[in-house]
């Protein structure tokens, strides 16, 4: 039996009549489903920084709507661009969306188009990657409808594989320290009746050793031109473990996340989150809290995009 492969729930809603952006507050899931409203570029930028909305494609879409609101309400457009561009540094989709929209006469029209296109490209990406995923699939962070315009990248590949009738079981890493896996991916899987088991990040090696994992799949926030891939902290660990256990490791990569101007992973800026998001009880204890790590290209089996599947033998450059 085929499954309905898209979530009915969307994390990003825009009203042209009121020039208002409504974002599902992902910090409150799964306990509470609450939409917050935003009416200025600065408010939208704050929502991105505070992770009301997250996931590289969703950040780009949200920033585009922020520019559209600024244009419609007569804000200083240079300032709107500046605050939105500075909201989070690692995801390249943010700058991609802002640069695509900044010179448009009707930014609202283009923002709506970027949102619509993202859902379509996710379905193409998912279709291209479905063939690789059967059995136990280990997944980090959240790469689904919450992280994108809809359907998802890595989770979109999982949805598309299930829609083909493949027998598949998701193992969701909790994804410390912000728990996007345990809060968001499990919630999406529950909503869409996707078979799912939650694990702590530190259980991944034992799970792989047990023979239950046939593939590892992750999204990405920025891919350098040589294939080095920045994604949620902990992705690099999974890639090293997958290599040792002989398990293929796939990246769901929208082409907007490929930064051709960035030579290697060493050139990707890595955001550090506030210490309090990890631990704050003891003032004399330092905290290192990077939000992302970089997986070297040599550890990646393939990058699955809406344009096709990239491998070392079939590379984009």
PDB file of C-alpha atoms in Angstrom:
ATOM      1  CA  UNK A   1       0.000   0.000   0.000  1.00  0.00           C
ATOM      2  CA  UNK A   2       1.272   3.469  -0.781  1.00  0.00           C
ATOM      3  CA  UNK A   3       1.379   6.141   1.859  1.00  0.00           C
ATOM      4  CA  UNK A   4       0.479   9.804   1.675  1.00  0.00           C
ATOM      5  CA  UNK A   5       3.968  11.258   1.458  1.00  0.00           C
ATOM      6  CA  UNK A   6       3.446  14.852   2.584  1.00  0.00           C
ATOM      7  CA  UNK A   7       2.556  16.252   5.964  1.00  0.00           C
ATOM      8  CA  UNK A   8      -0.620  18.273   6.058  1.00  0.00           C
ATOM      9  CA  UNK A   9       0.885  20.446   8.781  1.00  0.00           C
ATOM     10  CA  UNK A  10       3.143  23.267   7.652  1.00  0.00           C
ATOM     11  CA  UNK A  11       5.660  25.127   9.796  1.00  0.00           C
ATOM     12  CA  UNK A  12       5.506  28.326   7.697  1.00  0.00           C
ATOM     13  CA  UNK A  13       2.319  30.192   6.771  1.00  0.00           C
ATOM     14  CA  UNK A  14       2.112  33.606   5.125  1.00  0.00           C
ATOM     15  CA  UNK A  15      -0.922  35.891   4.763  1.00  0.00           C
ATOM     16  CA  UNK A  16      -0.638  38.389   1.868  1.00  0.00           C
ATOM     17  CA  UNK A  17      -3.727  40.274   3.052  1.00  0.00           C
ATOM     18  CA  UNK A  18      -2.195  41.167   6.437  1.00  0.00           C
ATOM     19  CA  UNK A  19       1.515  40.877   5.438  1.00  0.00           C
ATOM     20  CA  UNK A  20       1.941  38.547   8.401  1.00  0.00           C
ATOM     21  CA  UNK A  21       4.208  35.525   8.721  1.00  0.00           C
ATOM     22  CA  UNK A  22       3.026  32.743  11.053  1.00  0.00           C
ATOM     23  CA  UNK A  23       5.667  30.301  12.252  1.00  0.00           C
ATOM     24  CA  UNK A  24       5.077  27.097  14.178  1.00  0.00           C
ATOM     25  CA  UNK A  25       7.176  27.535  17.335  1.00  0.00           C
ATOM     26  CA  UNK A  26       9.396  24.470  17.081  1.00  0.00           C
ATOM     27  CA  UNK A  27      10.882  25.079  20.532  1.00  0.00           C
ATOM     28  CA  UNK A  28       7.548  24.057  22.080  1.00  0.00           C
ATOM     29  CA  UNK A  29       7.017  20.792  20.182  1.00  0.00           C
ATOM     30  CA  UNK A  30       5.879  18.130  20.794  1.00  0.00           C
ATOM     31  CA  UNK A  31       4.076  19.317  23.945  1.00  0.00           C
ATOM     32  CA  UNK A  32       2.451  22.340  22.338  1.00  0.00           C
ATOM     33  CA  UNK A  33       1.459  23.355  18.799  1.00  0.00           C
ATOM     34  CA  UNK A  34       1.614  27.149  18.711  1.00  0.00           C
ATOM     35  CA  UNK A  35       1.990  29.597  15.817  1.00  0.00           C
ATOM     36  CA  UNK A  36       3.665  32.972  16.455  1.00  0.00           C
ATOM     37  CA  UNK A  37       3.037  35.979  14.199  1.00  0.00           C
ATOM     38  CA  UNK A  38       5.719  38.256  12.753  1.00  0.00           C
ATOM     39  CA  UNK A  39       5.194  41.612  11.015  1.00  0.00           C
ATOM     40  CA  UNK A  40       8.711  43.109  10.578  1.00  0.00           C
ATOM     41  CA  UNK A  41      12.069  41.947   9.207  1.00  0.00           C
ATOM     42  CA  UNK A  42      13.637  42.332  12.655  1.00  0.00           C
ATOM     43  CA  UNK A  43      10.967  40.119  14.232  1.00  0.00           C
ATOM     44  CA  UNK A  44      11.526  37.495  11.536  1.00  0.00           C
ATOM     45  CA  UNK A  45      15.307  37.645  12.068  1.00  0.00           C
ATOM     46  CA  UNK A  46      14.820  37.162  15.825  1.00  0.00           C
ATOM     47  CA  UNK A  47      12.622  34.129  15.145  1.00  0.00           C
ATOM     48  CA  UNK A  48      15.425  32.580  13.065  1.00  0.00           C
ATOM     49  CA  UNK A  49      18.137  33.358  15.653  1.00  0.00           C
ATOM     50  CA  UNK A  50      16.077  31.991  18.553  1.00  0.00           C
ATOM     51  CA  UNK A  51      15.215  28.836  16.549  1.00  0.00           C
ATOM     52  CA  UNK A  52      11.454  29.280  16.474  1.00  0.00           C
ATOM     53  CA  UNK A  53      12.073  28.103  12.920  1.00  0.00           C
ATOM     54  CA  UNK A  54      15.111  25.995  11.952  1.00  0.00           C
ATOM     55  CA  UNK A  55      16.397  23.793   9.173  1.00  0.00           C
ATOM     56  CA  UNK A  56      18.369  25.346   6.312  1.00  0.00           C
ATOM     57  CA  UNK A  57      15.586  25.365   3.655  1.00  0.00           C
ATOM     58  CA  UNK A  58      12.990  26.672   6.145  1.00  0.00           C
ATOM     59  CA  UNK A  59      15.382  29.448   7.237  1.00  0.00           C
ATOM     60  CA  UNK A  60      15.771  30.566   3.606  1.00  0.00           C
ATOM     61  CA  UNK A  61      12.013  30.602   3.003  1.00  0.00           C
ATOM     62  CA  UNK A  62      11.411  32.491   6.252  1.00  0.00           C
ATOM     63  CA  UNK A  63      14.059  35.110   5.410  1.00  0.00           C
ATOM     64  CA  UNK A  64      12.467  35.630   1.970  1.00  0.00           C
ATOM     65  CA  UNK A  65       9.128  36.329   3.635  1.00  0.00           C
ATOM     66  CA  UNK A  66      10.945  38.715   6.010  1.00  0.00           C
ATOM     67  CA  UNK A  67      12.182  40.717   2.992  1.00  0.00           C
ATOM     68  CA  UNK A  68       8.698  40.663   1.447  1.00  0.00           C
ATOM     69  CA  UNK A  69       7.160  42.044   4.640  1.00  0.00           C
ATOM     70  CA  UNK A  70       9.838  44.759   4.829  1.00  0.00           C
ATOM     71  CA  UNK A  71       9.139  45.822   1.239  1.00  0.00           C
ATOM     72  CA  UNK A  72       5.353  45.887   1.708  1.00  0.00           C
ATOM     73  CA  UNK A  73       5.496  47.880   4.946  1.00  0.00           C
ATOM     74  CA  UNK A  74       8.103  50.375   3.743  1.00  0.00           C
ATOM     75  CA  UNK A  75      11.044  49.341   5.916  1.00  0.00           C
ATOM     76  CA  UNK A  76      14.659  50.258   5.127  1.00  0.00           C
ATOM     77  CA  UNK A  77      15.504  47.392   2.759  1.00  0.00           C
ATOM     78  CA  UNK A  78      19.276  47.489   3.275  1.00  0.00           C
ATOM     79  CA  UNK A  79      18.731  47.168   7.020  1.00  0.00           C
ATOM     80  CA  UNK A  80      16.187  44.380   6.535  1.00  0.00           C
ATOM     81  CA  UNK A  81      18.711  42.457   4.412  1.00  0.00           C
ATOM     82  CA  UNK A  82      21.442  43.048   7.009  1.00  0.00           C
ATOM     83  CA  UNK A  83      19.488  41.789  10.049  1.00  0.00           C
ATOM     84  CA  UNK A  84      18.140  38.764   8.201  1.00  0.00           C
ATOM     85  CA  UNK A  85      21.558  37.836   6.750  1.00  0.00           C
ATOM     86  CA  UNK A  86      23.100  38.017  10.241  1.00  0.00           C
ATOM     87  CA  UNK A  87      20.409  35.901  11.931  1.00  0.00           C
ATOM     88  CA  UNK A  88      22.297  32.565  11.608  1.00  0.00           C
ATOM     89  CA  UNK A  89      25.702  32.126   9.967  1.00  0.00           C
ATOM     90  CA  UNK A  90      26.085  28.488   8.878  1.00  0.00           C
ATOM     91  CA  UNK A  91      23.127  27.701   6.600  1.00  0.00           C
ATOM     92  CA  UNK A  92      23.894  28.982   3.093  1.00  0.00           C
ATOM     93  CA  UNK A  93      20.204  28.811   2.037  1.00  0.00           C
ATOM     94  CA  UNK A  94      19.657  32.005   4.030  1.00  0.00           C
ATOM     95  CA  UNK A  95      21.977  34.120   1.864  1.00  0.00           C
ATOM     96  CA  UNK A  96      20.840  32.251  -1.264  1.00  0.00           C
ATOM     97  CA  UNK A  97      17.211  33.253  -0.637  1.00  0.00           C
ATOM     98  CA  UNK A  98      18.074  36.854   0.295  1.00  0.00           C
ATOM     99  CA  UNK A  99      20.234  37.342  -2.807  1.00  0.00           C
ATOM    100  CA  UNK A 100      17.584  35.800  -5.021  1.00  0.00           C
ATOM    101  CA  UNK A 101      14.896  38.161  -3.739  1.00  0.00           C
ATOM    102  CA  UNK A 102      16.702  41.432  -2.945  1.00  0.00           C
ATOM    103  CA  UNK A 103      16.323  43.104  -6.366  1.00  0.00           C
ATOM    104  CA  UNK A 104      12.753  41.998  -7.091  1.00  0.00           C
ATOM    105  CA  UNK A 105       9.972  44.530  -7.609  1.00  0.00           C
ATOM    106  CA  UNK A 106       7.444  42.214  -5.995  1.00  0.00           C
ATOM    107  CA  UNK A 107       9.263  40.313  -3.237  1.00  0.00           C
ATOM    108  CA  UNK A 108       6.050  38.824  -1.862  1.00  0.00           C
ATOM    109  CA  UNK A 109       5.383  37.025  -5.141  1.00  0.00           C
ATOM    110  CA  UNK A 110       8.951  35.646  -5.215  1.00  0.00           C
ATOM    111  CA  UNK A 111       8.883  34.574  -1.536  1.00  0.00           C
ATOM    112  CA  UNK A 112       5.683  32.591  -2.156  1.00  0.00           C
ATOM    113  CA  UNK A 113       7.349  31.059  -5.235  1.00  0.00           C
ATOM    114  CA  UNK A 114      10.500  30.096  -3.260  1.00  0.00           C
ATOM    115  CA  UNK A 115       8.257  28.377  -0.685  1.00  0.00           C
ATOM    116  CA  UNK A 116       6.286  26.496  -3.355  1.00  0.00           C
ATOM    117  CA  UNK A 117       9.429  25.498  -5.253  1.00  0.00           C
ATOM    118  CA  UNK A 118      11.000  24.114  -2.073  1.00  0.00           C
ATOM    119  CA  UNK A 119       8.163  21.629  -1.594  1.00  0.00           C
ATOM    120  CA  UNK A 120       8.459  20.503  -5.228  1.00  0.00           C
ATOM    121  CA  UNK A 121      12.233  20.102  -5.099  1.00  0.00           C
ATOM    122  CA  UNK A 122      11.983  18.150  -1.838  1.00  0.00           C
ATOM    123  CA  UNK A 123       9.651  15.689  -3.547  1.00  0.00           C
ATOM    124  CA  UNK A 124      12.141  15.334  -6.425  1.00  0.00           C
ATOM    125  CA  UNK A 125      15.025  14.910  -3.978  1.00  0.00           C
ATOM    126  CA  UNK A 126      13.021  12.358  -1.993  1.00  0.00           C
ATOM    127  CA  UNK A 127      12.213  10.441  -5.165  1.00  0.00           C
ATOM    128  CA  UNK A 128      15.891  10.386  -6.171  1.00  0.00           C
ATOM    129  CA  UNK A 129      16.955   9.061  -2.770  1.00  0.00           C
ATOM    130  CA  UNK A 130      14.136   6.599  -2.020  1.00  0.00           C
ATOM    131  CA  UNK A 131      16.025   3.738  -3.737  1.00  0.00           C
ATOM    132  CA  UNK A 132      18.798   3.813  -1.117  1.00  0.00           C
ATOM    133  CA  UNK A 133      16.641   3.430   1.973  1.00  0.00           C
ATOM    134  CA  UNK A 134      15.232   0.118   3.186  1.00  0.00           C
ATOM    135  CA  UNK A 135      15.314  -1.619   6.551  1.00  0.00           C
ATOM    136  CA  UNK A 136      16.770   0.295   9.490  1.00  0.00           C
ATOM    137  CA  UNK A 137      17.612   3.922   8.658  1.00  0.00           C
ATOM    138  CA  UNK A 138      19.512   6.048  11.172  1.00  0.00           C
ATOM    139  CA  UNK A 139      18.621   9.753  11.011  1.00  0.00           C
ATOM    140  CA  UNK A 140      20.015  12.784  12.871  1.00  0.00           C
ATOM    141  CA  UNK A 141      18.341  16.095  13.702  1.00  0.00           C
ATOM    142  CA  UNK A 142      15.122  17.002  11.885  1.00  0.00           C
ATOM    143  CA  UNK A 143      15.056  17.246   8.105  1.00  0.00           C
ATOM    144  CA  UNK A 144      11.349  16.889   7.459  1.00  0.00           C
ATOM    145  CA  UNK A 145       8.394  19.160   6.773  1.00  0.00           C
ATOM    146  CA  UNK A 146       9.368  21.217   9.841  1.00  0.00           C
ATOM    147  CA  UNK A 147      12.854  21.960   8.458  1.00  0.00           C
ATOM    148  CA  UNK A 148      11.742  22.778   4.902  1.00  0.00           C
ATOM    149  CA  UNK A 149       8.802  24.108   2.923  1.00  0.00           C
ATOM    150  CA  UNK A 150       7.279  20.624   3.211  1.00  0.00           C
ATOM    151  CA  UNK A 151       8.023  16.882   2.698  1.00  0.00           C
ATOM    152  CA  UNK A 152      11.659  17.244   3.784  1.00  0.00           C
ATOM    153  CA  UNK A 153      15.159  16.380   2.537  1.00  0.00           C
ATOM    154  CA  UNK A 154      16.592  13.331   4.351  1.00  0.00           C
ATOM    155  CA  UNK A 155      13.199  12.651   5.956  1.00  0.00           C
ATOM    156  CA  UNK A 156      11.692  13.330   2.517  1.00  0.00           C
ATOM    157  CA  UNK A 157      13.820  10.450   1.159  1.00  0.00           C
ATOM    158  CA  UNK A 158      12.370   8.292   3.950  1.00  0.00           C
ATOM    159  CA  UNK A 159       8.787   9.420   3.137  1.00  0.00           C
ATOM    160  CA  UNK A 160       9.344   8.724  -0.576  1.00  0.00           C
ATOM    161  CA  UNK A 161      10.801   5.273   0.154  1.00  0.00           C
ATOM    162  CA  UNK A 162       7.785   4.370   2.285  1.00  0.00           C
ATOM    163  CA  UNK A 163       5.458   5.668  -0.445  1.00  0.00           C
ATOM    164  CA  UNK A 164       7.056   3.103  -2.796  1.00  0.00           C
ATOM    165  CA  UNK A 165       6.031   0.400  -0.323  1.00  0.00           C
ATOM    166  CA  UNK A 166       9.510  -0.258   1.073  1.00  0.00           C
ATOM    167  CA  UNK A 167       9.786  -1.778   4.529  1.00  0.00           C
ATOM    168  CA  UNK A 168      11.638   0.849   6.525  1.00  0.00           C
ATOM    169  CA  UNK A 169      12.182   1.714  10.180  1.00  0.00           C
ATOM    170  CA  UNK A 170      13.597   5.058  11.323  1.00  0.00           C
ATOM    171  CA  UNK A 171      16.059   5.225  14.209  1.00  0.00           C
ATOM    172  CA  UNK A 172      16.000   8.871  15.300  1.00  0.00           C
ATOM    173  CA  UNK A 173      19.019  10.274  17.155  1.00  0.00           C
ATOM    174  CA  UNK A 174      17.820  12.635  19.880  1.00  0.00           C
ATOM    175  CA  UNK A 175      20.331  15.201  18.550  1.00  0.00           C
ATOM    176  CA  UNK A 176      21.814  16.963  21.532  1.00  0.00           C
ATOM    177  CA  UNK A 177      21.828  19.599  22.829  1.00  0.00           C
ATOM    178  CA  UNK A 178      18.586  21.042  21.413  1.00  0.00           C
ATOM    179  CA  UNK A 179      16.898  17.677  20.858  1.00  0.00           C
ATOM    180  CA  UNK A 180      15.525  18.313  17.372  1.00  0.00           C
ATOM    181  CA  UNK A 181      15.471  14.555  16.835  1.00  0.00           C
ATOM    182  CA  UNK A 182      13.644  13.580  20.010  1.00  0.00           C
ATOM    183  CA  UNK A 183      11.236  16.547  19.888  1.00  0.00           C
ATOM    184  CA  UNK A 184      10.657  17.112  16.174  1.00  0.00           C
ATOM    185  CA  UNK A 185      11.520  14.025  14.100  1.00  0.00           C
ATOM    186  CA  UNK A 186       9.661  11.664  16.432  1.00  0.00           C
ATOM    187  CA  UNK A 187       6.694  14.057  16.327  1.00  0.00           C
ATOM    188  CA  UNK A 188       6.679  14.112  12.507  1.00  0.00           C
ATOM    189  CA  UNK A 189       7.005  10.319  12.406  1.00  0.00           C
ATOM    190  CA  UNK A 190       4.127   9.996  14.875  1.00  0.00           C
ATOM    191  CA  UNK A 191       1.965  12.398  12.828  1.00  0.00           C
ATOM    192  CA  UNK A 192       2.665  10.492   9.608  1.00  0.00           C
ATOM    193  CA  UNK A 193       2.634   6.966  11.096  1.00  0.00           C
ATOM    194  CA  UNK A 194       6.284   6.378  10.113  1.00  0.00           C
ATOM    195  CA  UNK A 195       7.781   3.502  12.160  1.00  0.00           C
ATOM    196  CA  UNK A 196      10.321   5.133  14.460  1.00  0.00           C
ATOM    197  CA  UNK A 197      12.542   4.318  17.453  1.00  0.00           C
ATOM    198  CA  UNK A 198      14.307   7.072  19.408  1.00  0.00           C
ATOM    199  CA  UNK A 199      17.911   6.639  20.559  1.00  0.00           C
ATOM    200  CA  UNK A 200      20.392   8.853  22.395  1.00  0.00           C
ATOM    201  CA  UNK A 201      23.235  10.035  20.128  1.00  0.00           C
ATOM    202  CA  UNK A 202      25.749   7.994  22.119  1.00  0.00           C
ATOM    203  CA  UNK A 203      23.874   4.759  21.324  1.00  0.00           C
ATOM    204  CA  UNK A 204      24.550   4.969  17.570  1.00  0.00           C
ATOM    205  CA  UNK A 205      27.681   2.782  17.573  1.00  0.00           C
ATOM    206  CA  UNK A 206      26.000   0.013  19.567  1.00  0.00           C
ATOM    207  CA  UNK A 207      22.975   0.163  17.255  1.00  0.00           C
ATOM    208  CA  UNK A 208      25.181  -0.136  14.172  1.00  0.00           C
ATOM    209  CA  UNK A 209      27.112  -3.020  15.717  1.00  0.00           C
ATOM    210  CA  UNK A 210      23.814  -4.837  16.356  1.00  0.00           C
ATOM    211  CA  UNK A 211      23.217  -5.033  12.593  1.00  0.00           C
ATOM    212  CA  UNK A 212      19.959  -3.073  12.702  1.00  0.00           C
ATOM    213  CA  UNK A 213      21.136  -0.156  10.536  1.00  0.00           C
ATOM    214  CA  UNK A 214      21.263  -0.510   6.742  1.00  0.00           C
ATOM    215  CA  UNK A 215      21.825   3.188   5.965  1.00  0.00           C
ATOM    216  CA  UNK A 216      22.513   6.521   7.663  1.00  0.00           C
ATOM    217  CA  UNK A 217      20.881   9.648   6.238  1.00  0.00           C
ATOM    218  CA  UNK A 218      21.332  13.310   7.183  1.00  0.00           C
ATOM    219  CA  UNK A 219      20.479  16.724   5.838  1.00  0.00           C
ATOM    220  CA  UNK A 220      22.942  19.581   5.433  1.00  0.00           C
ATOM    221  CA  UNK A 221      23.269  23.277   6.183  1.00  0.00           C
ATOM    222  CA  UNK A 222      26.134  23.981   3.804  1.00  0.00           C
ATOM    223  CA  UNK A 223      28.133  21.794   1.427  1.00  0.00           C
ATOM    224  CA  UNK A 224      31.544  23.072   0.295  1.00  0.00           C
ATOM    225  CA  UNK A 225      32.556  22.732  -3.353  1.00  0.00           C
ATOM    226  CA  UNK A 226      34.758  19.705  -2.516  1.00  0.00           C
ATOM    227  CA  UNK A 227      31.828  17.887  -0.845  1.00  0.00           C
ATOM    228  CA  UNK A 228      32.715  18.552   2.806  1.00  0.00           C
ATOM    229  CA  UNK A 229      29.354  18.852   4.525  1.00  0.00           C
ATOM    230  CA  UNK A 230      28.299  20.989   7.487  1.00  0.00           C
ATOM    231  CA  UNK A 231      25.299  19.646   9.361  1.00  0.00           C
ATOM    232  CA  UNK A 232      23.952  19.390  12.894  1.00  0.00           C
ATOM    233  CA  UNK A 233      26.605  18.586  15.511  1.00  0.00           C
ATOM    234  CA  UNK A 234      27.009  14.821  15.763  1.00  0.00           C
ATOM    235  CA  UNK A 235      26.724  14.133  12.021  1.00  0.00           C
ATOM    236  CA  UNK A 236      30.509  13.727  11.690  1.00  0.00           C
ATOM    237  CA  UNK A 237      30.518  11.111  14.476  1.00  0.00           C
ATOM    238  CA  UNK A 238      27.833   9.108  12.655  1.00  0.00           C
ATOM    239  CA  UNK A 239      29.830   9.229   9.404  1.00  0.00           C
ATOM    240  CA  UNK A 240      32.959   7.900  11.128  1.00  0.00           C
ATOM    241  CA  UNK A 241      30.937   5.116  12.781  1.00  0.00           C
ATOM    242  CA  UNK A 242      29.175   4.248   9.512  1.00  0.00           C
ATOM    243  CA  UNK A 243      32.525   3.953   7.724  1.00  0.00           C
ATOM    244  CA  UNK A 244      33.841   1.547  10.390  1.00  0.00           C
ATOM    245  CA  UNK A 245      30.695  -0.601  10.209  1.00  0.00           C
ATOM    246  CA  UNK A 246      30.515  -0.576   6.394  1.00  0.00           C
ATOM    247  CA  UNK A 247      27.168   1.238   6.307  1.00  0.00           C
ATOM    248  CA  UNK A 248      26.379   3.706   3.477  1.00  0.00           C
ATOM    249  CA  UNK A 249      26.074   7.344   4.543  1.00  0.00           C
ATOM    250  CA  UNK A 250      23.803   9.660   2.508  1.00  0.00           C
ATOM    251  CA  UNK A 251      23.267  13.423   2.559  1.00  0.00           C
ATOM    252  CA  UNK A 252      19.967  14.956   1.419  1.00  0.00           C
ATOM    253  CA  UNK A 253      21.271  18.074  -0.342  1.00  0.00           C
ATOM    254  CA  UNK A 254      19.073  20.675  -2.044  1.00  0.00           C
ATOM    255  CA  UNK A 255      21.240  22.402  -4.679  1.00  0.00           C
ATOM    256  CA  UNK A 256      20.669  25.701  -2.829  1.00  0.00           C
ATOM    257  CA  UNK A 257      22.740  24.237   0.037  1.00  0.00           C
ATOM    258  CA  UNK A 258      25.765  23.624  -2.194  1.00  0.00           C
ATOM    259  CA  UNK A 259      28.089  26.622  -1.808  1.00  0.00           C
ATOM    260  CA  UNK A 260      30.264  26.605  -4.930  1.00  0.00           C
ATOM    261  CA  UNK A 261      32.142  29.666  -3.626  1.00  0.00           C
ATOM    262  CA  UNK A 262      33.272  27.772  -0.504  1.00  0.00           C
ATOM    263  CA  UNK A 263      36.340  25.612  -1.348  1.00  0.00           C
ATOM    264  CA  UNK A 264      36.400  23.215   1.634  1.00  0.00           C
ATOM    265  CA  UNK A 265      34.787  22.481   4.976  1.00  0.00           C
ATOM    266  CA  UNK A 266      37.494  24.539   6.690  1.00  0.00           C
ATOM    267  CA  UNK A 267      35.926  27.637   5.078  1.00  0.00           C
ATOM    268  CA  UNK A 268      32.434  27.049   6.509  1.00  0.00           C
ATOM    269  CA  UNK A 269      31.591  29.330   9.472  1.00  0.00           C
ATOM    270  CA  UNK A 270      30.407  27.237  12.427  1.00  0.00           C
ATOM    271  CA  UNK A 271      27.801  28.825  14.667  1.00  0.00           C
ATOM    272  CA  UNK A 272      28.244  28.528  18.419  1.00  0.00           C
ATOM    273  CA  UNK A 273      25.034  28.561  20.436  1.00  0.00           C
ATOM    274  CA  UNK A 274      24.615  30.119  23.901  1.00  0.00           C
ATOM    275  CA  UNK A 275      26.092  28.111  26.790  1.00  0.00           C
ATOM    276  CA  UNK A 276      22.734  28.037  28.583  1.00  0.00           C
ATOM    277  CA  UNK A 277      21.270  25.837  25.822  1.00  0.00           C
ATOM    278  CA  UNK A 278      23.629  23.105  26.990  1.00  0.00           C
ATOM    279  CA  UNK A 279      24.202  23.720  30.703  1.00  0.00           C
ATOM    280  CA  UNK A 280      24.259  26.777  32.934  1.00  0.00           C
ATOM    281  CA  UNK A 281      24.228  25.758  36.574  1.00  0.00           C
ATOM    282  CA  UNK A 282      27.907  26.341  37.430  1.00  0.00           C
ATOM    283  CA  UNK A 283      29.357  29.756  36.555  1.00  0.00           C
ATOM    284  CA  UNK A 284      32.977  28.566  36.757  1.00  0.00           C
ATOM    285  CA  UNK A 285      32.457  25.809  34.154  1.00  0.00           C
ATOM    286  CA  UNK A 286      33.128  26.696  30.527  1.00  0.00           C
ATOM    287  CA  UNK A 287      30.820  25.435  27.771  1.00  0.00           C
ATOM    288  CA  UNK A 288      31.699  24.689  24.142  1.00  0.00           C
ATOM    289  CA  UNK A 289      28.476  24.505  22.161  1.00  0.00           C
ATOM    290  CA  UNK A 290      28.938  24.418  18.361  1.00  0.00           C
ATOM    291  CA  UNK A 291      25.649  23.880  16.523  1.00  0.00           C
ATOM    292  CA  UNK A 292      27.320  22.134  13.564  1.00  0.00           C
ATOM    293  CA  UNK A 293      30.255  19.964  12.566  1.00  0.00           C
ATOM    294  CA  UNK A 294      31.804  19.228   9.176  1.00  0.00           C
ATOM    295  CA  UNK A 295      31.850  15.724   7.701  1.00  0.00           C
ATOM    296  CA  UNK A 296      34.733  15.235   5.236  1.00  0.00           C
ATOM    297  CA  UNK A 297      33.595  14.326   1.710  1.00  0.00           C
ATOM    298  CA  UNK A 298      35.525  11.026   1.795  1.00  0.00           C
ATOM    299  CA  UNK A 299      33.101   9.669   4.429  1.00  0.00           C
ATOM    300  CA  UNK A 300      29.989  10.397   2.344  1.00  0.00           C
ATOM    301  CA  UNK A 301      28.573   7.729   0.000  1.00  0.00           C
ATOM    302  CA  UNK A 302      26.366  10.101  -1.996  1.00  0.00           C
ATOM    303  CA  UNK A 303      24.727  13.523  -1.950  1.00  0.00           C
ATOM    304  CA  UNK A 304      21.108  13.248  -3.080  1.00  0.00           C
ATOM    305  CA  UNK A 305      19.707  16.409  -4.721  1.00  0.00           C
ATOM    306  CA  UNK A 306      16.646  17.405  -6.721  1.00  0.00           C
ATOM    307  CA  UNK A 307      18.869  17.298  -9.824  1.00  0.00           C
ATOM    308  CA  UNK A 308      20.092  13.750  -9.212  1.00  0.00           C
ATOM    309  CA  UNK A 309      22.539  11.734  -7.134  1.00  0.00           C
ATOM    310  CA  UNK A 310      26.123  12.963  -6.785  1.00  0.00           C
ATOM    311  CA  UNK A 311      28.965  10.581  -5.904  1.00  0.00           C
ATOM    312  CA  UNK A 312      32.768  10.810  -6.056  1.00  0.00           C
ATOM    313  CA  UNK A 313      32.553   9.228  -9.541  1.00  0.00           C
ATOM    314  CA  UNK A 314      29.760  11.582 -10.614  1.00  0.00           C
ATOM    315  CA  UNK A 315      30.604  14.889  -8.935  1.00  0.00           C
ATOM    316  CA  UNK A 316      29.298  18.406  -9.551  1.00  0.00           C
ATOM    317  CA  UNK A 317      32.741  19.793 -10.431  1.00  0.00           C
TER     318      UNK A 317
END
